[in-house]
Amino acid sequence: MQIISSYGVELRKQNIPIRQTLEIYRSAVSYLIGIYVQVWEELAEIPDAKRRFNAAEHLVHTTKKNHACFDFDIRFPKMPSYLRRSAIQHALGTVSSYKTRLDLWEKIDGKSGKPKLVYENHAMPVFYRDVMYREGAEGKDEAYLKLYDGHDWKWSCVRLDHTDMEYLRKCWSGKKASAPTLEKRHRKYFLRFSYKEEVTLTKTPVKEQIICSVDLGINTDAVCTIMRADGTVLGRRFIDHPSEKDRMYRTLGRIRRFQREHGSAQAQVRWAYTKRLNTELGKKIAGAIVRYAEEHHADVIVFEYLEMQGKISGKKKQKLHLWRKRDIQKCCEHQAHRKGMRVSRICAWNTSRLAYDGSGAVTRDWENHSLCTFQTGKRYNCDLSASYNIGARYFIRELLKPLPATERSLLEAKVPPVKRRTSCVYADLRELHLQMEILKVA
């Protein structure tokens, strides 16, 4: 399996013509979009993507054997060839997307808004190695970029952030990075490097697997349980970052007070800072989950399939809006795959509502929402009970899936709750494993 990882290295402030380079590149893309939308019928007849690109380049670039039909070379003189080809590719993709959306709009009789071709774009250039980008001396935090200074394309030395470069040397030394792409975030410019890795995901049989079942929450960031196929619990951990959440909630309080006095129009900077805190919190949660799974040599990390639709209401409305559940799972999936672990998801219905011991629905504690009471009178952590049920549902599904229909029907008759996956709990996995052992002996 191929894994692509990327990392952005900040360009330190100095007198380099980044803005002029961006302006001329985006102007070139806009000009090319206007050309290709005129001749798209001719280009669309070429099925092969490579031949279509060559035909598009011949329309705008003059060589010894080709005379261009448009004055692109006059408008943008001395533009590096790789940068020109990047602009052509971006323009072709924009026009192709517009034509596809227009055809779909015409098929539905124009009921929705008509698609528009956007000429003003936010394209970012790729600095191809040797011709647009050169690495600095070994051990130095610098690089050389070919930039447009308003008159000509010249090599400029740029300083790179020392912390970012130390990370790349430590974690990615010996691995070749792709051509860096320029990007802008929070009014700062970055060079984003991509790395490709070939990894082999674990192929451990289900009965020998060790899983890490994760219940993502709002009060507690995550509750992890290490479990075997027979229901043996090898470890439990509550992952929480109270100081980070406290800092974020403090900034939310400041935003509320500010908006009460000045309105919401001037609070964008404060909201941007809060969103960055929330993003960083999600990354910390994902890293903690993967590290814990790796400590116990887990083969699979199991999450709930969380999908919240409709209008969110109630006193926890803001917390739910800031809950980065999908981003945490996505980040965990990427990190887990790099380490050879798989990621699986199960249905989230009733994982928290039903007690893990099979006693039925639980009653939440109104004073402490993380605690609940079972029907037997037992007090337990609701998130921990849910993580047991998440792991159990994964094993029940994977154990029953490869069995023949007759054997599966026999086991479902002996353990009726496993017929309906949304009502399975940890106790059902224990009972299913016992019945499978009895059936094996018989």
Short mmCIF file of C-alpha atoms in Angstrom, two decimals:
data_model
loop_
_atom_site.label_atom_id
_atom_site.label_comp_id
_atom_site.label_asym_id
_atom_site.label_seq_id
_atom_site.Cartn_x
_atom_site.Cartn_y
_atom_site.Cartn_z
CA MET A 1 0.00 0.00 0.00
CA GLN A 2 1.29 3.47 -0.89
CA ILE A 3 1.09 6.17 1.78
CA ILE A 4 1.61 9.83 0.91
CA SER A 5 2.61 12.17 3.74
CA SER A 6 3.22 15.89 3.46
CA TYR A 7 4.75 18.58 5.62
CA GLY A 8 4.76 22.36 5.21
CA VAL A 9 7.97 24.29 5.92
CA GLU A 10 7.49 27.96 6.68
CA LEU A 11 9.35 30.56 4.62
CA ARG A 12 10.89 33.11 6.97
CA LYS A 13 10.25 36.80 6.34
CA GLN A 14 12.71 38.32 3.91
CA ASN A 15 12.83 40.43 0.78
CA ILE A 16 11.87 37.81 -1.81
CA PRO A 17 9.37 38.39 -4.67
CA ILE A 18 6.80 35.72 -3.69
CA ARG A 19 3.80 37.97 -4.41
CA GLN A 20 5.02 38.98 -7.85
CA THR A 21 5.57 35.32 -8.75
CA LEU A 22 2.06 34.39 -7.57
CA GLU A 23 0.51 37.27 -9.52
CA ILE A 24 2.13 36.39 -12.84
CA TYR A 25 1.42 32.66 -12.40
CA ARG A 26 -2.26 33.26 -11.66
CA SER A 27 -2.49 35.73 -14.53
CA ALA A 28 -1.06 33.04 -16.84
CA VAL A 29 -3.63 30.50 -15.61
CA SER A 30 -6.50 32.97 -16.12
CA TYR A 31 -5.30 33.79 -19.63
CA LEU A 32 -5.00 30.08 -20.51
CA ILE A 33 -8.51 29.36 -19.20
CA GLY A 34 -9.88 32.00 -21.57
CA ILE A 35 -8.05 30.38 -24.50
CA TYR A 36 -9.00 26.77 -23.78
CA VAL A 37 -12.68 27.51 -23.23
CA GLN A 38 -12.76 28.88 -26.80
CA VAL A 39 -11.16 25.79 -28.38
CA TRP A 40 -12.51 23.16 -26.00
CA GLU A 41 -14.54 21.39 -28.68
CA GLU A 42 -11.34 20.60 -30.58
CA LEU A 43 -9.44 19.57 -27.44
CA ALA A 44 -12.30 17.40 -26.16
CA GLU A 45 -12.09 15.25 -29.30
CA ILE A 46 -8.61 14.06 -28.21
CA PRO A 47 -9.23 11.12 -25.81
CA ASP A 48 -5.65 10.61 -24.61
CA ALA A 49 -4.76 13.01 -21.79
CA LYS A 50 -1.09 13.28 -22.78
CA ARG A 51 -1.89 14.08 -26.43
CA ARG A 52 -4.51 16.60 -25.33
CA PHE A 53 -1.96 18.34 -23.12
CA ASN A 54 0.58 18.45 -25.98
CA ALA A 55 -2.04 19.93 -28.31
CA ALA A 56 -2.95 22.53 -25.68
CA GLU A 57 0.71 23.50 -25.25
CA HIS A 58 1.25 23.83 -29.01
CA LEU A 59 -1.58 26.38 -29.13
CA VAL A 60 0.25 28.81 -26.83
CA HIS A 61 3.98 28.04 -27.06
CA THR A 62 6.18 28.65 -30.10
CA THR A 63 9.12 26.34 -30.91
CA LYS A 64 11.29 25.71 -33.98
CA LYS A 65 8.77 23.22 -35.32
CA ASN A 66 5.59 24.86 -34.02
CA HIS A 67 4.03 28.29 -34.42
CA ALA A 68 1.63 29.22 -31.60
CA CYS A 69 -1.88 30.46 -32.43
CA PHE A 70 -2.04 32.71 -29.35
CA ASP A 71 0.37 35.32 -27.96
CA PHE A 72 1.04 33.64 -24.62
CA ASP A 73 4.84 33.81 -25.04
CA ILE A 74 4.64 37.56 -25.72
CA ARG A 75 2.44 38.23 -22.68
CA PHE A 76 4.53 36.04 -20.37
CA PRO A 77 8.11 36.12 -21.68
CA LYS A 78 10.82 33.85 -20.27
CA MET A 79 8.37 31.91 -18.10
CA PRO A 80 10.10 28.66 -17.02
CA SER A 81 8.89 25.70 -19.05
CA TYR A 82 7.84 23.60 -16.04
CA LEU A 83 5.87 26.49 -14.58
CA ARG A 84 4.17 27.05 -17.95
CA ARG A 85 3.20 23.38 -18.13
CA SER A 86 1.86 23.51 -14.58
CA ALA A 87 -0.31 26.50 -15.55
CA ILE A 88 -1.54 24.67 -18.68
CA GLN A 89 -2.49 21.60 -16.66
CA HIS A 90 -4.36 23.72 -14.11
CA ALA A 91 -6.24 25.60 -16.85
CA LEU A 92 -7.22 22.38 -18.66
CA GLY A 93 -8.55 20.93 -15.42
CA THR A 94 -10.59 24.06 -14.70
CA VAL A 95 -12.19 24.14 -18.14
CA SER A 96 -12.85 20.38 -18.14
CA SER A 97 -14.55 20.63 -14.74
CA TYR A 98 -16.68 23.57 -15.92
CA LYS A 99 -17.81 21.73 -19.06
CA THR A 100 -18.70 18.60 -17.06
CA ARG A 101 -20.75 20.62 -14.56
CA LEU A 102 -22.45 22.48 -17.42
CA ASP A 103 -23.46 19.20 -19.11
CA LEU A 104 -24.92 17.90 -15.84
CA TRP A 105 -26.81 21.16 -15.36
CA GLU A 106 -28.33 20.90 -18.85
CA LYS A 107 -29.38 17.27 -18.22
CA ILE A 108 -31.43 18.26 -15.16
CA ASP A 109 -33.20 20.98 -17.24
CA GLY A 110 -31.42 23.84 -15.53
CA LYS A 111 -33.33 23.57 -12.23
CA SER A 112 -30.41 24.69 -10.07
CA GLY A 113 -28.02 27.61 -10.56
CA LYS A 114 -26.06 27.60 -13.80
CA PRO A 115 -22.33 26.79 -13.31
CA LYS A 116 -19.90 29.65 -13.87
CA LEU A 117 -16.40 29.56 -15.28
CA VAL A 118 -14.11 31.22 -12.75
CA TYR A 119 -11.14 33.01 -14.27
CA GLU A 120 -9.88 34.56 -11.02
CA ASN A 121 -8.21 31.58 -9.43
CA HIS A 122 -6.10 30.78 -6.39
CA ALA A 123 -3.64 28.47 -8.15
CA MET A 124 -0.33 27.87 -6.38
CA PRO A 125 2.83 27.05 -8.35
CA VAL A 126 4.89 23.87 -8.03
CA PHE A 127 8.65 24.39 -7.79
CA TYR A 128 10.13 21.51 -9.77
CA ARG A 129 13.57 20.36 -8.71
CA ASP A 130 16.68 21.63 -10.48
CA VAL A 131 14.73 24.02 -12.74
CA MET A 132 12.66 25.86 -10.10
CA TYR A 133 13.95 24.59 -6.75
CA ARG A 134 17.40 23.73 -5.43
CA GLU A 135 18.36 22.58 -1.97
CA GLY A 136 20.80 24.66 0.07
CA ALA A 137 24.03 23.47 1.61
CA GLU A 138 23.77 20.40 3.85
CA GLY A 139 22.81 21.33 7.39
CA LYS A 140 21.69 24.85 6.46
CA ASP A 141 18.08 26.02 6.72
CA GLU A 142 17.85 27.50 3.25
CA ALA A 143 16.80 26.75 -0.32
CA TYR A 144 16.88 28.43 -3.74
CA LEU A 145 13.69 29.25 -5.66
CA LYS A 146 13.32 30.69 -9.15
CA LEU A 147 11.06 33.74 -8.68
CA TYR A 148 9.82 36.63 -10.82
CA ASP A 149 11.05 39.99 -9.53
CA GLY A 150 8.87 42.08 -11.84
CA HIS A 151 11.35 42.09 -14.73
CA ASP A 152 12.96 38.66 -15.00
CA TRP A 153 13.05 35.16 -13.47
CA LYS A 154 15.97 34.90 -11.03
CA TRP A 155 17.22 32.49 -8.39
CA SER A 156 16.47 33.74 -4.85
CA CYS A 157 17.82 32.32 -1.61
CA VAL A 158 15.05 31.78 0.97
CA ARG A 159 15.46 30.97 4.64
CA LEU A 160 13.38 28.07 5.99
CA ASP A 161 12.09 27.66 9.52
CA HIS A 162 14.72 25.89 11.66
CA THR A 163 12.20 23.84 13.67
CA ASP A 164 10.52 22.52 10.52
CA MET A 165 13.84 21.60 8.94
CA GLU A 166 15.00 19.80 12.09
CA TYR A 167 11.82 17.70 11.99
CA LEU A 168 12.40 16.78 8.33
CA ARG A 169 16.03 15.83 9.01
CA LYS A 170 15.02 13.72 12.00
CA CYS A 171 11.98 11.91 10.61
CA TRP A 172 12.42 11.95 6.82
CA SER A 173 16.15 11.81 6.23
CA GLY A 174 17.10 9.43 3.41
CA LYS A 175 13.65 9.64 1.80
CA LYS A 176 13.22 11.63 -1.38
CA ALA A 177 10.64 14.40 -1.29
CA SER A 178 8.54 15.39 -4.28
CA ALA A 179 8.68 18.84 -5.85
CA PRO A 180 7.48 21.33 -3.22
CA THR A 181 4.27 23.28 -3.70
CA LEU A 182 3.86 26.84 -2.50
CA GLU A 183 0.94 27.42 -0.16
CA LYS A 184 -0.36 30.27 1.96
CA ARG A 185 -1.83 29.81 5.44
CA HIS A 186 -2.61 32.46 8.03
CA ARG A 187 -0.84 35.15 5.93
CA LYS A 188 2.34 33.08 5.88
CA TYR A 189 3.93 31.21 2.99
CA PHE A 190 5.00 27.56 3.17
CA LEU A 191 6.74 25.03 0.96
CA ARG A 192 4.84 21.74 1.20
CA PHE A 193 6.95 18.63 0.67
CA SER A 194 5.33 15.24 -0.05
CA TYR A 195 6.83 11.83 0.70
CA LYS A 196 5.74 8.45 -0.63
CA GLU A 197 6.07 5.26 1.42
CA GLU A 198 5.33 1.64 0.61
CA VAL A 199 3.81 -0.08 3.65
CA THR A 200 2.36 -3.53 4.24
CA LEU A 201 -0.74 -3.64 6.43
CA THR A 202 -1.08 -6.44 8.95
CA LYS A 203 -2.82 -9.64 7.81
CA THR A 204 -3.25 -11.24 11.23
CA PRO A 205 -6.21 -13.68 11.36
CA VAL A 206 -9.24 -12.36 13.25
CA LYS A 207 -8.96 -14.87 16.09
CA GLU A 208 -5.37 -13.79 16.77
CA GLN A 209 -5.92 -10.05 16.41
CA ILE A 210 -5.44 -7.46 19.12
CA ILE A 211 -7.59 -4.38 18.59
CA CYS A 212 -7.79 -0.92 20.09
CA SER A 213 -11.45 0.13 20.30
CA VAL A 214 -11.91 3.90 20.64
CA ASP A 215 -14.90 5.84 21.90
CA LEU A 216 -14.51 9.51 20.94
CA GLY A 217 -16.29 11.84 23.33
CA ILE A 218 -16.82 15.47 24.22
CA ASN A 219 -16.22 15.42 27.98
CA THR A 220 -13.35 12.91 27.68
CA ASP A 221 -11.45 13.19 24.41
CA ALA A 222 -11.14 9.43 23.86
CA VAL A 223 -11.44 6.17 25.79
CA CYS A 224 -9.32 3.29 24.41
CA THR A 225 -9.63 -0.40 25.19
CA ILE A 226 -7.18 -3.10 24.08
CA MET A 227 -9.10 -6.32 23.42
CA ARG A 228 -8.65 -9.86 22.07
CA ALA A 229 -11.13 -11.88 20.01
CA ASP A 230 -12.30 -13.87 23.06
CA GLY A 231 -13.20 -10.64 24.90
CA THR A 232 -10.06 -10.47 27.08
CA VAL A 233 -9.32 -6.84 27.97
CA LEU A 234 -5.58 -6.18 27.99
CA GLY A 235 -5.60 -2.47 28.74
CA ARG A 236 -7.69 0.68 29.12
CA ARG A 237 -6.79 4.35 28.88
CA PHE A 238 -8.64 7.65 29.22
CA ILE A 239 -7.14 10.25 26.87
CA ASP A 240 -7.91 13.81 27.88
CA HIS A 241 -6.30 17.22 27.37
CA PRO A 242 -7.95 19.47 29.97
CA SER A 243 -5.49 22.37 29.71
CA GLU A 244 -5.87 22.62 25.91
CA LYS A 245 -9.68 22.50 26.15
CA ASP A 246 -9.66 25.05 28.97
CA ARG A 247 -7.59 27.43 26.82
CA MET A 248 -10.01 27.02 23.92
CA TYR A 249 -13.10 27.55 26.09
CA ARG A 250 -11.49 30.69 27.55
CA THR A 251 -11.05 32.12 24.06
CA LEU A 252 -14.69 31.25 23.28
CA GLY A 253 -15.76 33.20 26.35
CA ARG A 254 -13.74 36.19 25.18
CA ILE A 255 -15.36 35.97 21.76
CA ARG A 256 -18.82 35.94 23.35
CA ARG A 257 -18.08 39.04 25.40
CA PHE A 258 -16.49 40.80 22.41
CA GLN A 259 -19.43 40.04 20.10
CA ARG A 260 -21.87 41.25 22.74
CA GLU A 261 -20.20 44.67 22.69
CA HIS A 262 -18.92 45.04 19.11
CA GLY A 263 -20.88 42.54 17.01
CA SER A 264 -19.67 39.47 15.12
CA ALA A 265 -18.18 41.26 12.10
CA GLN A 266 -14.92 42.12 13.87
CA ALA A 267 -14.34 38.77 15.59
CA GLN A 268 -12.77 36.89 12.63
CA VAL A 269 -9.23 37.01 14.05
CA ARG A 270 -10.38 35.62 17.40
CA TRP A 271 -12.36 32.85 15.69
CA ALA A 272 -9.35 31.95 13.51
CA TYR A 273 -7.18 31.58 16.64
CA THR A 274 -9.82 29.37 18.30
CA LYS A 275 -10.06 27.16 15.21
CA ARG A 276 -6.29 26.71 15.21
CA LEU A 277 -6.40 25.65 18.87
CA ASN A 278 -9.16 23.17 18.04
CA THR A 279 -7.21 21.75 15.08
CA GLU A 280 -4.12 21.29 17.24
CA LEU A 281 -6.22 19.54 19.91
CA GLY A 282 -7.51 17.08 17.29
CA LYS A 283 -3.96 16.26 16.19
CA LYS A 284 -2.88 15.62 19.80
CA ILE A 285 -5.84 13.28 20.39
CA ALA A 286 -5.10 11.32 17.19
CA GLY A 287 -1.41 11.01 18.06
CA ALA A 288 -2.20 9.78 21.59
CA ILE A 289 -4.60 7.11 20.25
CA VAL A 290 -2.10 5.73 17.73
CA ARG A 291 0.75 5.73 20.26
CA TYR A 292 -1.35 3.76 22.76
CA ALA A 293 -2.38 1.25 20.08
CA GLU A 294 1.26 0.84 19.04
CA GLU A 295 2.39 0.27 22.65
CA HIS A 296 0.11 -2.78 22.86
CA HIS A 297 0.96 -4.01 19.31
CA ALA A 298 -2.64 -3.58 18.10
CA ASP A 299 -3.48 -4.87 14.63
CA VAL A 300 -6.66 -2.79 14.15
CA ILE A 301 -7.99 0.48 15.52
CA VAL A 302 -11.81 0.43 15.69
CA PHE A 303 -13.93 3.59 15.63
CA GLU A 304 -17.63 4.33 15.50
CA TYR A 305 -19.03 5.56 12.20
CA LEU A 306 -20.13 8.99 13.43
CA GLU A 307 -22.48 10.94 11.20
CA MET A 308 -24.44 13.84 12.66
CA GLN A 309 -27.08 15.30 10.37
CA GLY A 310 -29.71 17.94 10.93
CA LYS A 311 -29.78 20.96 13.20
CA ILE A 312 -27.88 20.65 16.47
CA SER A 313 -29.62 22.17 19.50
CA GLY A 314 -29.22 22.18 23.25
CA LYS A 315 -26.72 23.56 25.74
CA LYS A 316 -23.84 21.56 24.19
CA LYS A 317 -24.50 22.95 20.71
CA GLN A 318 -21.20 24.83 20.49
CA LYS A 319 -19.14 21.88 21.81
CA LEU A 320 -20.69 19.58 19.20
CA HIS A 321 -19.91 22.07 16.42
CA LEU A 322 -16.27 22.19 17.52
CA TRP A 323 -16.00 18.39 17.86
CA ARG A 324 -13.47 17.33 15.21
CA LYS A 325 -14.51 13.66 15.19
CA ARG A 326 -13.93 13.07 11.45
CA ASP A 327 -10.59 14.87 11.40
CA ILE A 328 -9.39 12.82 14.39
CA GLN A 329 -10.35 9.57 12.66
CA LYS A 330 -8.76 10.67 9.39
CA CYS A 331 -5.52 11.64 11.12
CA CYS A 332 -5.52 8.36 13.08
CA GLU A 333 -6.06 6.39 9.87
CA HIS A 334 -3.07 8.01 8.18
CA GLN A 335 -0.75 7.49 11.16
CA ALA A 336 -1.97 3.93 11.74
CA HIS A 337 -1.42 2.93 8.11
CA ARG A 338 2.14 4.26 8.27
CA LYS A 339 2.75 1.84 11.16
CA GLY A 340 1.07 -1.11 9.40
CA MET A 341 -2.16 -1.04 11.45
CA ARG A 342 -5.60 -1.22 9.91
CA VAL A 343 -8.60 0.99 10.74
CA SER A 344 -12.19 -0.23 10.88
CA ARG A 345 -15.55 1.36 11.73
CA ILE A 346 -18.73 -0.05 13.21
CA CYS A 347 -22.31 1.21 13.58
CA ALA A 348 -22.56 3.70 16.45
CA TRP A 349 -26.18 2.96 17.40
CA ASN A 350 -26.66 2.05 21.08
CA THR A 351 -22.96 1.64 21.91
CA SER A 352 -23.29 4.10 24.81
CA ARG A 353 -26.95 3.45 25.53
CA LEU A 354 -26.59 -0.28 26.28
CA ALA A 355 -24.56 -1.66 29.20
CA TYR A 356 -21.60 -3.83 28.28
CA ASP A 357 -22.74 -6.64 30.64
CA GLY A 358 -25.98 -7.20 28.72
CA SER A 359 -28.27 -5.82 31.45
CA GLY A 360 -30.00 -3.39 29.07
CA ALA A 361 -30.25 0.38 28.73
CA VAL A 362 -28.27 2.59 31.12
CA THR A 363 -29.33 5.72 32.99
CA ARG A 364 -26.99 8.71 32.63
CA ASP A 365 -25.94 10.66 35.70
CA TRP A 366 -27.13 14.25 35.25
CA GLU A 367 -24.46 15.68 37.57
CA ASN A 368 -21.60 13.77 35.92
CA HIS A 369 -22.55 12.85 32.35
CA SER A 370 -19.59 10.48 32.00
CA LEU A 371 -21.06 8.12 34.62
CA CYS A 372 -24.12 5.92 34.25
CA THR A 373 -26.11 3.39 36.24
CA PHE A 374 -26.85 -0.10 34.91
CA GLN A 375 -30.23 -1.74 35.51
CA THR A 376 -28.50 -3.97 38.05
CA GLY A 377 -27.63 -0.88 40.10
CA LYS A 378 -23.97 -0.92 39.11
CA ARG A 379 -22.27 2.48 38.60
CA TYR A 380 -19.82 2.61 35.69
CA ASN A 381 -18.09 4.95 33.27
CA CYS A 382 -20.36 5.26 30.23
CA ASP A 383 -17.55 5.92 27.72
CA LEU A 384 -15.59 2.87 28.93
CA SER A 385 -18.69 0.69 28.58
CA ALA A 386 -19.14 2.05 25.05
CA SER A 387 -15.53 1.22 24.11
CA TYR A 388 -16.13 -2.40 25.22
CA ASN A 389 -19.22 -2.57 23.00
CA ILE A 390 -17.35 -1.05 20.03
CA GLY A 391 -14.63 -3.71 20.21
CA ALA A 392 -17.21 -6.46 20.68
CA ARG A 393 -19.21 -5.43 17.62
CA TYR A 394 -16.09 -5.48 15.46
CA PHE A 395 -15.17 -9.02 16.54
CA ILE A 396 -18.76 -10.31 16.23
CA ARG A 397 -18.91 -9.01 12.65
CA GLU A 398 -15.50 -10.36 11.65
CA LEU A 399 -16.01 -13.75 13.33
CA LEU A 400 -19.41 -14.41 11.74
CA LYS A 401 -18.64 -13.04 8.26
CA PRO A 402 -16.50 -15.95 6.89
CA LEU A 403 -18.64 -18.75 8.39
CA PRO A 404 -20.92 -20.92 6.22
CA ALA A 405 -24.62 -20.06 6.37
CA THR A 406 -25.55 -23.21 8.33
CA GLU A 407 -22.89 -22.67 11.00
CA ARG A 408 -23.73 -18.98 11.29
CA SER A 409 -27.46 -19.76 11.69
CA LEU A 410 -26.65 -22.28 14.42
CA LEU A 411 -24.60 -19.71 16.36
CA GLU A 412 -27.26 -17.03 15.90
CA ALA A 413 -29.84 -19.43 17.30
CA LYS A 414 -27.72 -20.01 20.40
CA VAL A 415 -26.80 -16.31 20.79
CA PRO A 416 -29.87 -14.42 19.42
CA PRO A 417 -28.59 -10.84 20.09
CA VAL A 418 -25.84 -11.22 17.43
CA LYS A 419 -28.49 -11.34 14.67
CA ARG A 420 -28.99 -7.60 15.06
CA ARG A 421 -25.66 -5.80 15.09
CA THR A 422 -27.06 -2.55 16.53
CA SER A 423 -27.96 -4.30 19.81
CA CYS A 424 -24.73 -6.31 20.28
CA VAL A 425 -22.74 -5.69 23.45
CA TYR A 426 -19.57 -7.02 25.06
CA ALA A 427 -21.44 -9.82 26.89
CA ASP A 428 -22.68 -11.18 23.55
CA LEU A 429 -19.10 -11.50 22.28
CA ARG A 430 -18.15 -13.55 25.35
CA GLU A 431 -21.15 -15.81 24.83
CA LEU A 432 -20.47 -16.14 21.09
CA HIS A 433 -16.85 -17.12 21.73
CA LEU A 434 -17.99 -19.76 24.25
CA GLN A 435 -20.49 -21.27 21.79
CA MET A 436 -17.86 -21.32 19.02
CA GLU A 437 -15.49 -23.22 21.28
CA ILE A 438 -18.22 -25.73 22.14
CA LEU A 439 -19.08 -26.15 18.46
CA LYS A 440 -15.40 -26.69 17.63
CA VAL A 441 -15.07 -29.45 20.23
CA ALA A 442 -18.28 -31.12 19.06
#
